[in-house]
mmCIF file of C-alpha atoms and ligand atoms in Angstrom:
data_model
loop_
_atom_site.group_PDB
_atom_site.id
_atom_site.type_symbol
_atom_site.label_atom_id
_atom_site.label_comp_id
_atom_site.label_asym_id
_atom_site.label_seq_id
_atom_site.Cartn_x
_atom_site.Cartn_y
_atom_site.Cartn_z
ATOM 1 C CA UNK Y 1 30.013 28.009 36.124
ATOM 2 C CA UNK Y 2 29.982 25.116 38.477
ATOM 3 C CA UNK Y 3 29.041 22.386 38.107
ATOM 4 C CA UNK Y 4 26.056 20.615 40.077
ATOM 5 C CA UNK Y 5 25.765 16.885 40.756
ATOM 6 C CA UNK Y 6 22.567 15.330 39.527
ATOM 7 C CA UNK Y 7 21.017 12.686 42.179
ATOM 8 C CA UNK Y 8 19.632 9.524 41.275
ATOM 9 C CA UNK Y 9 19.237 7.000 43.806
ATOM 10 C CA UNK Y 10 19.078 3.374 43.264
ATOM 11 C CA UNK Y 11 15.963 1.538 43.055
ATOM 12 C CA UNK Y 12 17.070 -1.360 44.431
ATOM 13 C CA UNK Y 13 19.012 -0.406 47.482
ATOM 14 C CA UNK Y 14 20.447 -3.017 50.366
ATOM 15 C CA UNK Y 15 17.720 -4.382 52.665
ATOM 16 C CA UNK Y 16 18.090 -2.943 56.530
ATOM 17 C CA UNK Y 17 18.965 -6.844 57.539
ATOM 18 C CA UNK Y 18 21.361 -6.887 54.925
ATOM 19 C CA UNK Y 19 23.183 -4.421 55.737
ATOM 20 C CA UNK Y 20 22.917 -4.848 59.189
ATOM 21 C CA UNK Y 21 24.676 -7.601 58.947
ATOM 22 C CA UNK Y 22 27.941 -5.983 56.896
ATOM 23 C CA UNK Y 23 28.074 -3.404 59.589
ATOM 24 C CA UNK Y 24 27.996 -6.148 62.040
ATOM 25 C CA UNK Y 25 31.344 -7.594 60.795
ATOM 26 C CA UNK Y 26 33.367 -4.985 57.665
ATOM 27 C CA UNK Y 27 35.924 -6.264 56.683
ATOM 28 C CA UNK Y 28 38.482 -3.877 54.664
ATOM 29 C CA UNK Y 29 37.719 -2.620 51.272
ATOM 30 C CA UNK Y 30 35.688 -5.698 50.312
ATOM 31 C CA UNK Y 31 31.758 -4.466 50.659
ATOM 32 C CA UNK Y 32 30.868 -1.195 48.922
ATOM 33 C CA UNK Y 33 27.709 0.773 49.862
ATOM 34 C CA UNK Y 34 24.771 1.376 47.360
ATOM 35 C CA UNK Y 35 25.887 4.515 45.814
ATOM 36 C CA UNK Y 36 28.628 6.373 43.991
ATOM 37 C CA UNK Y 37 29.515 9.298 42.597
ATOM 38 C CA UNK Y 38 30.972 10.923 39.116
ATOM 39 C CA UNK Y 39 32.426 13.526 36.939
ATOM 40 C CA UNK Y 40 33.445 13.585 33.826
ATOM 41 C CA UNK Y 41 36.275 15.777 32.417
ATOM 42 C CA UNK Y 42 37.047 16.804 28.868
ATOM 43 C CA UNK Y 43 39.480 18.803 27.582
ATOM 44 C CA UNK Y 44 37.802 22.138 26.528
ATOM 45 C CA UNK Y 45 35.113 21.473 28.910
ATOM 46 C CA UNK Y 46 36.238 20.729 32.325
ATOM 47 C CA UNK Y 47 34.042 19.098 34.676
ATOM 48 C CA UNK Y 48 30.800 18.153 33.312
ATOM 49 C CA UNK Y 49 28.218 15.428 34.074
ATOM 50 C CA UNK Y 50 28.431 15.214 38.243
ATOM 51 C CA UNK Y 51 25.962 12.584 39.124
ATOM 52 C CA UNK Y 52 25.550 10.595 41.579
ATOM 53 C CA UNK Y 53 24.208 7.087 41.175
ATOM 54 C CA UNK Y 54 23.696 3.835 42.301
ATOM 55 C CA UNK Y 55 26.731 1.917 42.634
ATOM 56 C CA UNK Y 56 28.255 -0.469 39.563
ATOM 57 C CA UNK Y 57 30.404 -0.949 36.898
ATOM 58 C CA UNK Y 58 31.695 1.349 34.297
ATOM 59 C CA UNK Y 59 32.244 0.322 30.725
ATOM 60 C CA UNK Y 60 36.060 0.527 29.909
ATOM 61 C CA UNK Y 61 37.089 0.788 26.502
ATOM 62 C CA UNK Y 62 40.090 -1.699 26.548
ATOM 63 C CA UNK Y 63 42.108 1.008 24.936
ATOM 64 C CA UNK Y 64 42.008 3.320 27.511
ATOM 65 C CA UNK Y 65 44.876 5.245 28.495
ATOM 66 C CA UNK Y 66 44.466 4.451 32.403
ATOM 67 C CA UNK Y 67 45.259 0.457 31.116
ATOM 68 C CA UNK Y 68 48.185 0.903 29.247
ATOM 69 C CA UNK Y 69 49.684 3.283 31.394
ATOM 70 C CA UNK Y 70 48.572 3.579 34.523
ATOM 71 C CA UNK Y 71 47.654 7.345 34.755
ATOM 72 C CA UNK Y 72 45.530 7.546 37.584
ATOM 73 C CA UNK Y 73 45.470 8.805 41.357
ATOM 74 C CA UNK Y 74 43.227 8.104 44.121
ATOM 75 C CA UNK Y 75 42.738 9.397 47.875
ATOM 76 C CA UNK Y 76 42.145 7.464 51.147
ATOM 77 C CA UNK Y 77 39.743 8.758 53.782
ATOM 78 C CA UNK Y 78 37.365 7.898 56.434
ATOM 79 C CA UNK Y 79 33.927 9.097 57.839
ATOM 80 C CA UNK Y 80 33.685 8.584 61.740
ATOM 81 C CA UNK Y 81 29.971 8.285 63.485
ATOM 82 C CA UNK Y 82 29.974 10.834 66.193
ATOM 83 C CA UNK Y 83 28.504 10.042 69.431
ATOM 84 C CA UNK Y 84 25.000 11.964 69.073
ATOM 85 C CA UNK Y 85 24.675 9.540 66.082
ATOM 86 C CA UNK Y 86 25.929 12.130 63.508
ATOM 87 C CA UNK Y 87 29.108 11.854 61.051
ATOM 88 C CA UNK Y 88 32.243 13.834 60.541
ATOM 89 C CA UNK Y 89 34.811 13.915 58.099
ATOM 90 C CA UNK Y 90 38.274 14.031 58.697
ATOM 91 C CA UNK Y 91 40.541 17.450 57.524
ATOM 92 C CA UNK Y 92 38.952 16.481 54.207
ATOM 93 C CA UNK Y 93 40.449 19.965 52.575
ATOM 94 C CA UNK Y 94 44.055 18.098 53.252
ATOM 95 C CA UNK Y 95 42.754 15.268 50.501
ATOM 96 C CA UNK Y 96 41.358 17.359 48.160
ATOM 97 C CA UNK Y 97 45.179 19.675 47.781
ATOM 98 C CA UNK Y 98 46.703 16.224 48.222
ATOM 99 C CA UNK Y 99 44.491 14.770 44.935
ATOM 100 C CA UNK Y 100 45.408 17.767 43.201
ATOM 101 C CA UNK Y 101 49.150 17.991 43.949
ATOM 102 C CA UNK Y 102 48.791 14.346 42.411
ATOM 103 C CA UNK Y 103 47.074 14.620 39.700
ATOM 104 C CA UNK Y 104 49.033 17.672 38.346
ATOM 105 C CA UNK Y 105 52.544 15.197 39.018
ATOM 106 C CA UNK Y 106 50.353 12.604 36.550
ATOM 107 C CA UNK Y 107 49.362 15.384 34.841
ATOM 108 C CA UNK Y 108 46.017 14.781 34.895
ATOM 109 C CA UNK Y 109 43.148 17.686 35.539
ATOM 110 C CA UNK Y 110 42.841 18.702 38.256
ATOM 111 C CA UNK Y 111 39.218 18.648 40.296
ATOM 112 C CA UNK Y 112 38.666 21.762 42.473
ATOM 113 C CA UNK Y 113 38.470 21.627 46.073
ATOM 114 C CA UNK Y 114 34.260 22.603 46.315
ATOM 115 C CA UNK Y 115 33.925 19.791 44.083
ATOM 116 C CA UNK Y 116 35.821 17.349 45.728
ATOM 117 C CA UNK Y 117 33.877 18.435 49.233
ATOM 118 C CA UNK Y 118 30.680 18.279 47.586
ATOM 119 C CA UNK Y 119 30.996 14.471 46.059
ATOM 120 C CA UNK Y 120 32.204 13.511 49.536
ATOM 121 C CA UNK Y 121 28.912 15.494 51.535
ATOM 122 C CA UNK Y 122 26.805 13.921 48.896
ATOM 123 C CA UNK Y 123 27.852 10.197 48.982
ATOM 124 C CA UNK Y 124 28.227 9.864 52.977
ATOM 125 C CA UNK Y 125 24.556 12.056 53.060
ATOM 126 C CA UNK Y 126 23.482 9.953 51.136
ATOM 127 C CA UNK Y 127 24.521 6.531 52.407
ATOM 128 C CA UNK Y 128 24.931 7.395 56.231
ATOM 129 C CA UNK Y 129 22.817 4.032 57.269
ATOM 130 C CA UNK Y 130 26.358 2.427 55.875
ATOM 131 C CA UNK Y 131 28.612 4.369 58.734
ATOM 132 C CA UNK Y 132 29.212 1.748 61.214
ATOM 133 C CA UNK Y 133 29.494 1.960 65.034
ATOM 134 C CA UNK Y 134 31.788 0.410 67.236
ATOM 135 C CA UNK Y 135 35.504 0.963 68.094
ATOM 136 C CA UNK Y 136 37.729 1.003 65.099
ATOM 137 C CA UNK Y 137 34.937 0.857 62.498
ATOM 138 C CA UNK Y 138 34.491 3.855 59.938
ATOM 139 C CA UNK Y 139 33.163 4.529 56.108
ATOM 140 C CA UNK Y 140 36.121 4.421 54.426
ATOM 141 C CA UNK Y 141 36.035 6.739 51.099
ATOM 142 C CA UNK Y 142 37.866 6.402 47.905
ATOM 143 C CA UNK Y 143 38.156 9.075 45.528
ATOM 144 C CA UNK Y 144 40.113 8.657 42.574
ATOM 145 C CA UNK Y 145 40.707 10.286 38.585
ATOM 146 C CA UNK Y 146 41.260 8.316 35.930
ATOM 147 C CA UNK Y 147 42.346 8.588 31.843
ATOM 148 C CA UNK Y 148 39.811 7.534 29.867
ATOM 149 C CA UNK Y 149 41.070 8.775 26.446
ATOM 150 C CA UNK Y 150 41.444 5.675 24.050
ATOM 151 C CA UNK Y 151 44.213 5.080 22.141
ATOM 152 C CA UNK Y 152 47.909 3.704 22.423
ATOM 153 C CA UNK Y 153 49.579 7.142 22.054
ATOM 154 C CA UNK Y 154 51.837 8.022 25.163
ATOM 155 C CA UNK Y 155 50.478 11.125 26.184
ATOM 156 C CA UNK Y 156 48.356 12.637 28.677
ATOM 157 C CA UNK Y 157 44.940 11.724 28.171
ATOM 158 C CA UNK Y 158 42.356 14.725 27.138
ATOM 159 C CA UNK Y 159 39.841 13.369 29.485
ATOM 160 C CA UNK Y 160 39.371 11.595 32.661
ATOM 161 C CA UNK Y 161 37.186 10.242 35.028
ATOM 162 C CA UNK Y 162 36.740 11.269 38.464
ATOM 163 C CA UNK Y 163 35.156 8.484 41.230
ATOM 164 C CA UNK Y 164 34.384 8.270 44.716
ATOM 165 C CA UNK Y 165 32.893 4.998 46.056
ATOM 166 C CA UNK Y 166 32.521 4.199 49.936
ATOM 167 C CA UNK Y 167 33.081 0.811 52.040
ATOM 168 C CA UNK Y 168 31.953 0.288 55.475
ATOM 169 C CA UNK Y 169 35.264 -0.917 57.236
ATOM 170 C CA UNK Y 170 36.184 -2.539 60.694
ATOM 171 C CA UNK Y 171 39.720 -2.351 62.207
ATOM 172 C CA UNK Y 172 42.585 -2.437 59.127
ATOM 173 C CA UNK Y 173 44.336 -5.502 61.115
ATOM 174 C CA UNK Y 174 41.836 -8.069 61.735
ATOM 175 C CA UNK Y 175 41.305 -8.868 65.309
ATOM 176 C CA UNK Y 176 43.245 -7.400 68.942
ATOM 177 C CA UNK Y 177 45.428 -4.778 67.976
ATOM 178 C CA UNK Y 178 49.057 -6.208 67.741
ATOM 179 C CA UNK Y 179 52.648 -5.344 66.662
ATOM 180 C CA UNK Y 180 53.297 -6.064 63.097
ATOM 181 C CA UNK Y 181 56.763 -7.468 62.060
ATOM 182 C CA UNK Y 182 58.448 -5.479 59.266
ATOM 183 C CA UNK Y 183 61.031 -6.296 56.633
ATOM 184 C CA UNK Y 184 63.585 -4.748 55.350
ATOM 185 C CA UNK Y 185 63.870 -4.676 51.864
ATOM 186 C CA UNK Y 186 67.185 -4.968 50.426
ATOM 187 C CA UNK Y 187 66.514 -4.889 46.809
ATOM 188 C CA UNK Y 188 63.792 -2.540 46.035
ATOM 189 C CA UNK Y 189 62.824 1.306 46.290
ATOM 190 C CA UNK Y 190 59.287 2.800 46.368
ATOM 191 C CA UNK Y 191 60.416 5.979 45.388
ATOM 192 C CA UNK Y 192 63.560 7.862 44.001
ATOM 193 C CA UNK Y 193 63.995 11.796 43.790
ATOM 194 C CA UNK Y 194 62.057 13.383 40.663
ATOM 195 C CA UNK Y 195 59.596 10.296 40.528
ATOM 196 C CA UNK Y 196 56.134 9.646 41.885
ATOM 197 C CA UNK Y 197 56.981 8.537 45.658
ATOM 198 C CA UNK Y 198 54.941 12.037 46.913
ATOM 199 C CA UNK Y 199 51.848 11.316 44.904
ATOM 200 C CA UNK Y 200 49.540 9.071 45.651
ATOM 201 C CA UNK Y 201 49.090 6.841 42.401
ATOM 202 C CA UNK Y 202 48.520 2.991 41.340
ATOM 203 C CA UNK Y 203 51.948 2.552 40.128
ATOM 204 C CA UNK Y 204 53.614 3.118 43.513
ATOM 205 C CA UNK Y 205 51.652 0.369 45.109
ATOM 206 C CA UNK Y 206 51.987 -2.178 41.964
ATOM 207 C CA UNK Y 207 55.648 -1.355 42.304
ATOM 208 C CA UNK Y 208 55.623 -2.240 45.868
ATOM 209 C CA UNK Y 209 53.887 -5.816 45.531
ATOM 210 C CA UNK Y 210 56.795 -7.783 44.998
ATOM 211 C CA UNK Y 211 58.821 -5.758 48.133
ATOM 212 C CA UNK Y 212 55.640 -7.188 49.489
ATOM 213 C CA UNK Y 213 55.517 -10.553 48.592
ATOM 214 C CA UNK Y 214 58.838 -10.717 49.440
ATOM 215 C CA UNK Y 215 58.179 -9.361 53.244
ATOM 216 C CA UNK Y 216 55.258 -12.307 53.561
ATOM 217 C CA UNK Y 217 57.903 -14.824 52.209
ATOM 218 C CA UNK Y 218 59.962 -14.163 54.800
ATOM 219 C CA UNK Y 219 57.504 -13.923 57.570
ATOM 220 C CA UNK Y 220 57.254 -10.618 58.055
ATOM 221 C CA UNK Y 221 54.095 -8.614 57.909
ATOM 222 C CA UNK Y 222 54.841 -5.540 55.803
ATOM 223 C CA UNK Y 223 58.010 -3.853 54.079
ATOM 224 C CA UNK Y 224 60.189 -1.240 54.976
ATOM 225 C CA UNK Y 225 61.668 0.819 52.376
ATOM 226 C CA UNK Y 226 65.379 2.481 51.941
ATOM 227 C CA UNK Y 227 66.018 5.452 49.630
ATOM 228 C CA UNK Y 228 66.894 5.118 46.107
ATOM 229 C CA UNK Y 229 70.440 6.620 46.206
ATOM 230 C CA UNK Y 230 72.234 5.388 49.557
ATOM 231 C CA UNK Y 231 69.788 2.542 50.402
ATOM 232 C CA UNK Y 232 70.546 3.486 54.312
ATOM 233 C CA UNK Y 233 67.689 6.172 55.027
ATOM 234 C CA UNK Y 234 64.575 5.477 56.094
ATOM 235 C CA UNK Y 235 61.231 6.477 53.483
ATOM 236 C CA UNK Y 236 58.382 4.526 54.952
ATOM 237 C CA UNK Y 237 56.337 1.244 54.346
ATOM 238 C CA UNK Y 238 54.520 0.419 51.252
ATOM 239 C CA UNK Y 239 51.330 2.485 52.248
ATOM 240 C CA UNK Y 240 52.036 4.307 55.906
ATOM 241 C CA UNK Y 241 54.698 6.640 57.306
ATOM 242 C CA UNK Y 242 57.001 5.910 60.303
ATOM 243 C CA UNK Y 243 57.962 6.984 63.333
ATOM 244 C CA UNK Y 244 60.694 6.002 65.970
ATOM 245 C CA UNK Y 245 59.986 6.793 69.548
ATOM 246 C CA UNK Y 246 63.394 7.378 71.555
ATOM 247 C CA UNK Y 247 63.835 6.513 75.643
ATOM 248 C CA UNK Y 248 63.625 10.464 75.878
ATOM 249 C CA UNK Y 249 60.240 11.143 74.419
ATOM 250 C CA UNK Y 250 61.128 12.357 71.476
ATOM 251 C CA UNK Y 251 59.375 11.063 68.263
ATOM 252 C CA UNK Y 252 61.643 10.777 64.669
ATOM 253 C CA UNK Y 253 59.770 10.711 61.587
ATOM 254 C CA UNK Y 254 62.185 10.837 58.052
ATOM 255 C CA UNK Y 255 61.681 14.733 56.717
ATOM 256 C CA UNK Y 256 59.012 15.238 53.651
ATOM 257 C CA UNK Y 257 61.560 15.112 51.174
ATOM 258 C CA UNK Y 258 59.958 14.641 47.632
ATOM 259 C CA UNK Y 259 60.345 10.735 47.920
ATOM 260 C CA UNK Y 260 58.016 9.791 50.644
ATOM 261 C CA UNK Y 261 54.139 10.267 50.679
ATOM 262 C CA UNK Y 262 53.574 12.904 53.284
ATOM 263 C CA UNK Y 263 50.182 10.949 55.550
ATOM 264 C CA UNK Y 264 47.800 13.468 56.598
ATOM 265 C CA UNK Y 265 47.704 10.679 59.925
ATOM 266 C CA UNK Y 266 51.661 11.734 59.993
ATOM 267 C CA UNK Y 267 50.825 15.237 60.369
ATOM 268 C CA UNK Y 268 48.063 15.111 62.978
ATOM 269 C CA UNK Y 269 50.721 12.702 64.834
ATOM 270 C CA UNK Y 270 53.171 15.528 64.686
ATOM 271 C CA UNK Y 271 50.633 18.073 66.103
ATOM 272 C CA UNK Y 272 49.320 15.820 68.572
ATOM 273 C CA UNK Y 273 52.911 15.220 69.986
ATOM 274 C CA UNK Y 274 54.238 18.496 70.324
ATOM 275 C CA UNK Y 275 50.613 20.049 72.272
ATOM 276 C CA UNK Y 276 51.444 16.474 73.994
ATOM 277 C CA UNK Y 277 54.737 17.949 75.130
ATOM 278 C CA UNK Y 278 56.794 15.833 72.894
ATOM 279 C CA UNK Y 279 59.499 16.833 70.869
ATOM 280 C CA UNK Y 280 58.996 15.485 67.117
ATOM 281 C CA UNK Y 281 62.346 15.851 64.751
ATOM 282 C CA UNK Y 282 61.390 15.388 61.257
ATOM 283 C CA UNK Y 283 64.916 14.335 59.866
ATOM 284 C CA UNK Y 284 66.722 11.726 57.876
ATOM 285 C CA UNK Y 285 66.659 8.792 60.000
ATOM 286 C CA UNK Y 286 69.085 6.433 59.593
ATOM 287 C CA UNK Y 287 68.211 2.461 59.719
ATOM 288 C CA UNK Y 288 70.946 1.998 61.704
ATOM 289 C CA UNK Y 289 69.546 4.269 64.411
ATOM 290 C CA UNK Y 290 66.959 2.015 64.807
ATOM 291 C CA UNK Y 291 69.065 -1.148 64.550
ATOM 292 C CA UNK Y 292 71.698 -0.125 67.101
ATOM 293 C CA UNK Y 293 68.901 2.092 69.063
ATOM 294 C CA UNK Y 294 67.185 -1.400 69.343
ATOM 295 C CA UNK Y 295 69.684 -2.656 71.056
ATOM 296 C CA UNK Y 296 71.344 -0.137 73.360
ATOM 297 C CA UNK Y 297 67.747 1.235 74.361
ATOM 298 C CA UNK Y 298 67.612 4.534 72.806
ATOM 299 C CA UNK Y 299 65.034 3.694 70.684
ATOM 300 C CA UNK Y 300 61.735 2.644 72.839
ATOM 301 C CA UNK Y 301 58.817 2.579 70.078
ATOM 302 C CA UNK Y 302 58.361 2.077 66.726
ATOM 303 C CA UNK Y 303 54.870 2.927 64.584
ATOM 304 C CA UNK Y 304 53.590 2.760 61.109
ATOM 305 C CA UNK Y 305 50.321 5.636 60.365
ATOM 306 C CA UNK Y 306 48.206 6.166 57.867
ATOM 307 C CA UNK Y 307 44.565 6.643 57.281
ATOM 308 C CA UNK Y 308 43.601 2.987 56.925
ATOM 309 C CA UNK Y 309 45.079 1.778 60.292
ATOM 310 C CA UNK Y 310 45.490 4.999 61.949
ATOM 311 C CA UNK Y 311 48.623 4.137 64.350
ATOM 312 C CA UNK Y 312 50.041 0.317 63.985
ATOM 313 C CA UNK Y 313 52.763 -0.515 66.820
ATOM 314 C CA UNK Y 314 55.629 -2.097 64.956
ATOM 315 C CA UNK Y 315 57.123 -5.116 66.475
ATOM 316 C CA UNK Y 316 60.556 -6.795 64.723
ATOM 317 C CA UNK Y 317 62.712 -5.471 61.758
ATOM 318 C CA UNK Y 318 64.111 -7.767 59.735
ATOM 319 C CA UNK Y 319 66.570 -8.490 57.160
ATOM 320 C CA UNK Y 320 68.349 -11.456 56.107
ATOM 321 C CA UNK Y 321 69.843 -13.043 58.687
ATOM 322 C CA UNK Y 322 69.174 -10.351 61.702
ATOM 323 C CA UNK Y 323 66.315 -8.925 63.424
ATOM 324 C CA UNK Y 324 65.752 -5.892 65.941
ATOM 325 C CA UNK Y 325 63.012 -5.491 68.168
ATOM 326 C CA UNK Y 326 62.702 -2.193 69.634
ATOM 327 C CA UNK Y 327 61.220 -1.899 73.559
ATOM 328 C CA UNK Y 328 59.813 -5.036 74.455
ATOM 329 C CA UNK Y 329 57.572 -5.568 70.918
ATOM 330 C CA UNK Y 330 54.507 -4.960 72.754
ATOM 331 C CA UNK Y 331 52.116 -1.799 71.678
ATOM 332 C CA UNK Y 332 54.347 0.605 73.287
ATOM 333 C CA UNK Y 333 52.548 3.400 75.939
ATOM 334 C CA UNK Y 334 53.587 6.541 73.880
ATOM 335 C CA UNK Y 335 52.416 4.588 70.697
ATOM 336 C CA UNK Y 336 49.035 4.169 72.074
ATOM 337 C CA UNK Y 337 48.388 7.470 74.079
ATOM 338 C CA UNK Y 338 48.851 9.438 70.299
ATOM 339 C CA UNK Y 339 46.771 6.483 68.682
ATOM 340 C CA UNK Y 340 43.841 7.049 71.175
ATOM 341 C CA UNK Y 341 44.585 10.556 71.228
ATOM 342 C CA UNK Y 342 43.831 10.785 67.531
ATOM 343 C CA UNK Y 343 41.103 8.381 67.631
ATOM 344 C CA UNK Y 344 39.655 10.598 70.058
ATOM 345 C CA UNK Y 345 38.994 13.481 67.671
ATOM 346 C CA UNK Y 346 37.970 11.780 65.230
ATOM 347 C CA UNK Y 347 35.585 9.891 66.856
ATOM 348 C CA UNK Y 348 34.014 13.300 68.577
ATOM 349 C CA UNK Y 349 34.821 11.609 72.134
ATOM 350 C CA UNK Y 350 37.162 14.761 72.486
ATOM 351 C CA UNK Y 351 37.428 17.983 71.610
ATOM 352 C CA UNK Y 352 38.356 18.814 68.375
ATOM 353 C CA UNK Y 353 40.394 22.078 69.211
ATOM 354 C CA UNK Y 354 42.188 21.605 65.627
ATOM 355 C CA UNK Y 355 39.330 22.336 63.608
ATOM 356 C CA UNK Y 356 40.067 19.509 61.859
ATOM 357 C CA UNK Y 357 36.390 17.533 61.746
ATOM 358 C CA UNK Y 358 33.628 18.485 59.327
ATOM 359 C CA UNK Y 359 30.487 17.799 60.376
ATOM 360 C CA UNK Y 360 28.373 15.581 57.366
ATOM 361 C CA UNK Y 361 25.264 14.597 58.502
HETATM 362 C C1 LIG O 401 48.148 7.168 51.760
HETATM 363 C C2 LIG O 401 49.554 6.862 52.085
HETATM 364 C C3 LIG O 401 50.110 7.143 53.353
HETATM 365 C C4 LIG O 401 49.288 7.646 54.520
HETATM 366 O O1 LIG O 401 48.646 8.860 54.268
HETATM 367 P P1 LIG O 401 47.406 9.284 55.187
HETATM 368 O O2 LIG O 401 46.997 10.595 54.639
HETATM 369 O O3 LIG O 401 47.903 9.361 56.555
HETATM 370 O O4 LIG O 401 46.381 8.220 55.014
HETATM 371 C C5 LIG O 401 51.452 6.890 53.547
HETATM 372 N N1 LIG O 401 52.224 6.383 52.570
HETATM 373 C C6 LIG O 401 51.728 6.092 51.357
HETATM 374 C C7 LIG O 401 52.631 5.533 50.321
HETATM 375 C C8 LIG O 401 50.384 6.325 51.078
HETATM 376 O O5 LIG O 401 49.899 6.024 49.875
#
């Protein structure tokens, strides 16, 4: 018994010059496109009520679970125009596990992988006039669940809400791709073993604000986050993994260990490399390797990945009163080559030998 999604399409949708002019200039996250999708879930039911509609608020009952305490997950993903004007997903499957593996750690229900698909083949069908062109630029999706069950108790919530809108989106980093400056936080953890670091849930980011405040206040772009227990291995930034490139070749990315979120960009990386002839170690990575390796020239590169910004060269570490700058801070050439590499594939300008693109529209 599956369920189907019921289409209604707005009747006032966004004029051609309107939108036109969006596309002409996204900016991240801010501009939505005219529809959305939804499923409910009830316990007893499952999945009922797929629709898809147009886009616009949702009545919260103020004493819904998701408020109080923050049970909730979400995915990041993008669709890519293809050159013969068509769209592609990117290894989509890998969000739908990933939302799952989540939603059972928050124990919420989980939505099945067919489903999942079919909300994302729906919305981007149906809004493909908001899939922008040009370098960079992509429909950036956003699937989440949330408890809707109202009432104070603290316990998982016997029903949910599953949502996907969609945002036409430029290049995550406004303007010429340049190396962003991290710091090092010395006070906080994202993530300690047996908590939510692997799952990809609201409370890890609002947990990660203040590391992030904190990073701006110092003049740094984005933190850098230690593990819980030794606060001298490396987990990742607030939203993208890491890797160090060493004067060998080699790339070092910290091991999926249960505290870091493992990037579906981070894997791809990985696969890239090695068919690139690189060796990847995925390992605990020490800061100090990158401190020291800064200086004595063992370490060459440094990038940040994720979905969002795809591959972001990484400029200066810093920390109170020191600073390392692997290589010579610029977007390094082994950065780059997997960055376009990547981009590549996704944007259909090469093959996609991986399998890893599903055609849309
Ligand atoms: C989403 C996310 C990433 C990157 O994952 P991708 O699948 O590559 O987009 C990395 N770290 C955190 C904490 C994340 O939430």
């Amino acid at each position: 018994m599956s369920m189907q999604f019921a289409v209604t399409p707005t009747d006032h949708p966004t004029s051609d010059k309107a939108r036109a002019e969006i596309l002409a200039n996204p900016a991240f996250g801010k501009v939505f496109t005219d529809h959305m999708v939804t499923a409910t879930y009830t316990e007893g039911q499952g999945w009922h009520d797929g629709v898809l509609t147009a886009y616009g608020p949702t009545l919260v009952d103020p004493a819904s679970v998701v408020l109080h305490y923050g049970q909730t997950v979400f995915e990041g993903m993008k669709a890519y125009r293809q050159p013969d004007g068509g769209v592609s997903l990117f290894r989509p499957e890998r969000n739908a596990r990933r939302m799952a593996k989540s939603s059972e750690r928050l124990a919420l229900p989980q939505l099945p992988e067919e489903l999942f698909l079919e909300s994302l083949e729906l919305l981007v069908k149906q809004d493909q006039a908001w899939v922008p062109n040009g370098e960079g630029a992509s429909l950036y999706l956003r699937p989440f669940i949330w408890a809707t069950e109202v009432g104070l108790g603290v316990r998982p919530s016997a029903s949910a809400l599953y949502q996907l809108i969609a945002s036409p989106s430029g290049n995550y980093f406004s303007g010429p791709l340049r190396p962003v400056s991290l710091w090092l936080s010395q006070e906080y953890t994202r993530s300690a073993p047996g908590g939510t670091g692997a799952a990809k849930c609201g409370g890890n980011y609002a947990a990660s604000l203040i590391a992030q405040q904190e990073a701006i206040a110092n003049g740094c772009d984005q933190v850098v986050f230690l593990d819980a227990g030794e606060h001298r291995w490396l987990e990742e930034l607030g939203g993208m993994n890491i890797f160090l490139v060493l004067d060998d070749g080699t790339l070092v990315t910290p091991e999926v260990s249960g505290t870091i979120l493992e990037g579906i960009t981070r894997d791809s990386i990985i696969t890239i490399a090695k068919d690139l002839g690189h060796t990847v170690e995925e390992r605990r990575v020490d800061v100090d390797e990158w401190r020291k390796g800064a200086v004595d020239g063992r370490v060459v590169e440094v990038f940040a990945c994720g979905t969002a910004a795809v591959i972001t060269p990484i400029g200066a570490l810093r920390w109170p009163g020191g600073e390392a700058v692997a290589g010579t801070g610029e977007p390094g050439t082994i950065t780059m080559k997997l960055r376009n590499a990547l981009m590549d594939v996704q944007y259909g300008r090469a093959e996609d030998t991986y399998g890893w693109m599903r055609r849309v529209v």
